[in-house]
PDB file of C-alpha atoms in Angstrom:
ATOM      1  CA  MET A 647      75.805 103.818  96.082  1.00  0.00           C
ATOM      2  CA  PRO A 648      74.502 101.980  98.174  1.00  0.00           C
ATOM      3  CA  LYS A 649      73.801 103.027 102.242  1.00  0.00           C
ATOM      4  CA  ASN A 650      73.404  99.163 102.826  1.00  0.00           C
ATOM      5  CA  ARG A 651      75.997  96.837 101.581  1.00  0.00           C
ATOM      6  CA  PHE A 652      77.983  94.523 102.831  1.00  0.00           C
ATOM      7  CA  LEU A 653      81.364  96.056 104.551  1.00  0.00           C
ATOM      8  CA  SER A 654      83.505  92.758 102.977  1.00  0.00           C
ATOM      9  CA  LEU A 655      82.057  93.334  99.474  1.00  0.00           C
ATOM     10  CA  THR A 656      83.409  97.070  99.778  1.00  0.00           C
ATOM     11  CA  ALA A 657      86.846  96.280 100.951  1.00  0.00           C
ATOM     12  CA  GLN A 658      86.478  92.813  98.453  1.00  0.00           C
ATOM     13  CA  SER A 659      84.892  95.709  95.449  1.00  0.00           C
ATOM     14  CA  CYS A 660      88.532  98.278  96.518  1.00  0.00           C
ATOM     15  CA  TYR A 661      91.005  95.220  96.242  1.00  0.00           C
ATOM     16  CA  VAL A 662      89.533  94.318  92.429  1.00  0.00           C
ATOM     17  CA  ALA A 663      89.274  97.878  91.122  1.00  0.00           C
ATOM     18  CA  LEU A 664      92.850  98.853  91.823  1.00  0.00           C
ATOM     19  CA  THR A 665      93.786  95.384  90.796  1.00  0.00           C
ATOM     20  CA  GLY A 666      92.011  95.808  88.058  1.00  0.00           C
ATOM     21  CA  ILE A 667      93.554  99.792  87.357  1.00  0.00           C
ATOM     22  CA  ALA A 668      97.455  98.420  86.664  1.00  0.00           C
ATOM     23  CA  LEU A 669      96.095  95.013  84.716  1.00  0.00           C
ATOM     24  CA  VAL A 670      94.915  97.679  82.481  1.00  0.00           C
ATOM     25  CA  PHE A 671      97.502 100.713  83.086  1.00  0.00           C
ATOM     26  CA  LYS A 672     100.520  98.694  84.833  1.00  0.00           C
ATOM     27  CA  PRO A 673     100.528  95.724  83.873  1.00  0.00           C
ATOM     28  CA  ASN A 674     103.619  94.123  84.231  1.00  0.00           C
ATOM     29  CA  MET A 675     104.578  96.844  87.083  1.00  0.00           C
ATOM     30  CA  LEU A 676     101.979  94.501  89.264  1.00  0.00           C
ATOM     31  CA  ILE A 677     102.438  90.930  87.902  1.00  0.00           C
ATOM     32  CA  GLU A 678     106.692  91.733  88.207  1.00  0.00           C
ATOM     33  CA  LEU A 679     106.374  92.186  91.675  1.00  0.00           C
ATOM     34  CA  PHE A 680     104.016  88.400  91.364  1.00  0.00           C
ATOM     35  CA  GLY A 681     107.430  87.353  90.500  1.00  0.00           C
ATOM     36  CA  PHE A 682     105.818  86.755  86.514  1.00  0.00           C
ATOM     37  CA  GLU A 683     107.119  87.222  83.410  1.00  0.00           C
ATOM     38  CA  PRO A 684     106.248  90.187  82.098  1.00  0.00           C
ATOM     39  CA  ALA A 685     103.308  90.223  79.575  1.00  0.00           C
ATOM     40  CA  HIS A 686     103.587  91.836  75.769  1.00  0.00           C
ATOM     41  CA  GLU A 687     100.240  91.204  74.298  1.00  0.00           C
ATOM     42  CA  ILE A 688      97.130  92.777  75.074  1.00  0.00           C
ATOM     43  CA  TRP A 689      95.773  90.547  76.871  1.00  0.00           C
ATOM     44  CA  ILE A 690      96.338  91.062  80.576  1.00  0.00           C
ATOM     45  CA  GLN A 691      94.769  94.049  79.452  1.00  0.00           C
ATOM     46  CA  VAL A 692      92.145  92.344  78.540  1.00  0.00           C
ATOM     47  CA  LEU A 693      92.371  90.814  81.768  1.00  0.00           C
ATOM     48  CA  GLY A 694      92.067  93.812  83.867  1.00  0.00           C
ATOM     49  CA  ILE A 695      89.238  95.401  82.210  1.00  0.00           C
ATOM     50  CA  LEU A 696      87.589  92.335  83.052  1.00  0.00           C
ATOM     51  CA  VAL A 697      88.269  92.436  86.672  1.00  0.00           C
ATOM     52  CA  PHE A 698      87.450  95.626  87.093  1.00  0.00           C
ATOM     53  CA  SER A 699      83.878  95.193  86.502  1.00  0.00           C
ATOM     54  CA  LEU A 700      84.196  92.725  88.857  1.00  0.00           C
ATOM     55  CA  ALA A 701      84.348  95.455  91.379  1.00  0.00           C
ATOM     56  CA  ILE A 702      81.578  97.354  90.249  1.00  0.00           C
ATOM     57  CA  ILE A 703      78.963  94.573  90.810  1.00  0.00           C
ATOM     58  CA  TYR A 704      80.812  94.097  94.684  1.00  0.00           C
ATOM     59  CA  MET A 705      80.144  97.616  95.574  1.00  0.00           C
ATOM     60  CA  ASN A 706      76.620  97.578  94.337  1.00  0.00           C
ATOM     61  CA  ILE A 707      75.775  94.302  95.917  1.00  0.00           C
ATOM     62  CA  THR A 708      73.044  95.415  99.200  1.00  0.00           C
ATOM     63  CA  LYS A 709      72.690  93.127 102.468  1.00  0.00           C
ATOM     64  CA  GLU A 710      69.226  92.245 100.558  1.00  0.00           C
ATOM     65  CA  ASN A 711      70.859  90.697  98.482  1.00  0.00           C
ATOM     66  CA  ARG A 712      71.792  88.157  99.840  1.00  0.00           C
ATOM     67  CA  GLN A 713      71.424  85.544  97.261  1.00  0.00           C
ATOM     68  CA  VAL A 714      74.227  86.898  95.281  1.00  0.00           C
ATOM     69  CA  ALA A 715      76.137  88.162  97.787  1.00  0.00           C
ATOM     70  CA  MET A 716      76.102  83.874  98.932  1.00  0.00           C
ATOM     71  CA  ALA A 717      77.687  83.786  95.166  1.00  0.00           C
ATOM     72  CA  THR A 718      79.933  85.974  95.054  1.00  0.00           C
ATOM     73  CA  VAL A 719      81.555  83.294  98.358  1.00  0.00           C
ATOM     74  CA  LEU A 720      81.234  80.314  96.288  1.00  0.00           C
ATOM     75  CA  SER A 721      82.960  82.106  92.694  1.00  0.00           C
ATOM     76  CA  ARG A 722      85.862  83.801  95.277  1.00  0.00           C
ATOM     77  CA  LEU A 723      86.292  79.813  96.679  1.00  0.00           C
ATOM     78  CA  PHE A 724      86.392  79.044  93.203  1.00  0.00           C
ATOM     79  CA  ILE A 725      88.837  81.142  92.452  1.00  0.00           C
ATOM     80  CA  ALA A 726      91.233  80.058  94.322  1.00  0.00           C
ATOM     81  CA  ALA A 727      91.036  76.613  93.716  1.00  0.00           C
ATOM     82  CA  GLY A 728      91.673  77.260  90.780  1.00  0.00           C
ATOM     83  CA  PHE A 729      94.631  79.736  91.174  1.00  0.00           C
ATOM     84  CA  GLY A 730      96.106  76.588  93.407  1.00  0.00           C
ATOM     85  CA  LEU A 731      95.634  73.901  91.323  1.00  0.00           C
ATOM     86  CA  LEU A 732      97.438  75.829  88.713  1.00  0.00           C
ATOM     87  CA  VAL A 733     100.381  76.516  91.298  1.00  0.00           C
ATOM     88  CA  VAL A 734     100.191  72.097  92.249  1.00  0.00           C
ATOM     89  CA  LEU A 735     100.451  71.963  88.106  1.00  0.00           C
ATOM     90  CA  GLY A 736     103.170  73.574  88.259  1.00  0.00           C
ATOM     91  CA  ASN A 737     101.951  76.060  85.847  1.00  0.00           C
ATOM     92  CA  ALA A 738     101.667  79.154  88.097  1.00  0.00           C
ATOM     93  CA  LYS A 739     104.384  80.255  90.428  1.00  0.00           C
ATOM     94  CA  PRO A 740     103.658  79.726  94.005  1.00  0.00           C
ATOM     95  CA  ALA A 741     103.319  84.242  94.381  1.00  0.00           C
ATOM     96  CA  LEU A 742      99.708  83.160  93.117  1.00  0.00           C
ATOM     97  CA  MET A 743      98.455  82.424  96.067  1.00  0.00           C
ATOM     98  CA  LEU A 744      98.919  85.992  97.332  1.00  0.00           C
ATOM     99  CA  PHE A 745      95.424  86.678  94.862  1.00  0.00           C
ATOM    100  CA  ALA A 746      93.892  84.003  95.809  1.00  0.00           C
ATOM    101  CA  GLY A 747      94.399  84.397  99.633  1.00  0.00           C
ATOM    102  CA  VAL A 748      92.892  87.945  99.527  1.00  0.00           C
ATOM    103  CA  ASP A 749      90.011  86.394  97.658  1.00  0.00           C
ATOM    104  CA  VAL A 750      89.140  83.034 100.630  1.00  0.00           C
ATOM    105  CA  LEU A 751      89.710  85.892 103.283  1.00  0.00           C
ATOM    106  CA  THR A 752      86.713  88.035 101.924  1.00  0.00           C
ATOM    107  CA  ALA A 753      84.807  85.673 101.286  1.00  0.00           C
ATOM    108  CA  VAL A 754      84.923  84.013 104.131  1.00  0.00           C
ATOM    109  CA  TRP A 755      84.574  87.428 106.518  1.00  0.00           C
ATOM    110  CA  THR A 756      81.136  88.298 103.347  1.00  0.00           C
ATOM    111  CA  TRP A 757      79.938  84.383 104.526  1.00  0.00           C
ATOM    112  CA  ARG A 758      80.563  85.567 108.842  1.00  0.00           C
ATOM    113  CA  GLU A 759      78.521  88.461 107.114  1.00  0.00           C
ATOM    114  CA  LEU A 760      75.691  86.312 106.090  1.00  0.00           C
ATOM    115  CA  GLN A 761      75.365  84.469 108.967  1.00  0.00           C
ATOM    116  CA  ASN A 762      74.977  87.256 111.780  1.00  0.00           C
ATOM    117  CA  LYS A 763      73.123  89.128 109.352  1.00  0.00           C
TER     118      LYS A 763
END
């Protein structure tokens, strides 16, 4: 594991890894917690594998990778905006914004770390 990493990306990595693991092994426990219908297809577990892969990337971004770190800020803000759009269009329940909130908070945290270095 890299020694010179962003604390915000380490936190994001832990959050994303736990989410990915939950989606793979106990998907309905997680999604029902937020008021969504139980999943019965494999796609929620496929999503969990993809989500977990993001945790690996986040954990390995070092402070020398400033452009990559900034790309994660932009992608997390994009994800939050996308979740917001799904809620506004009525395609998802407002509980989805809890996930968006974590992404926004850690994106701002990473952005601040980039500004301070």
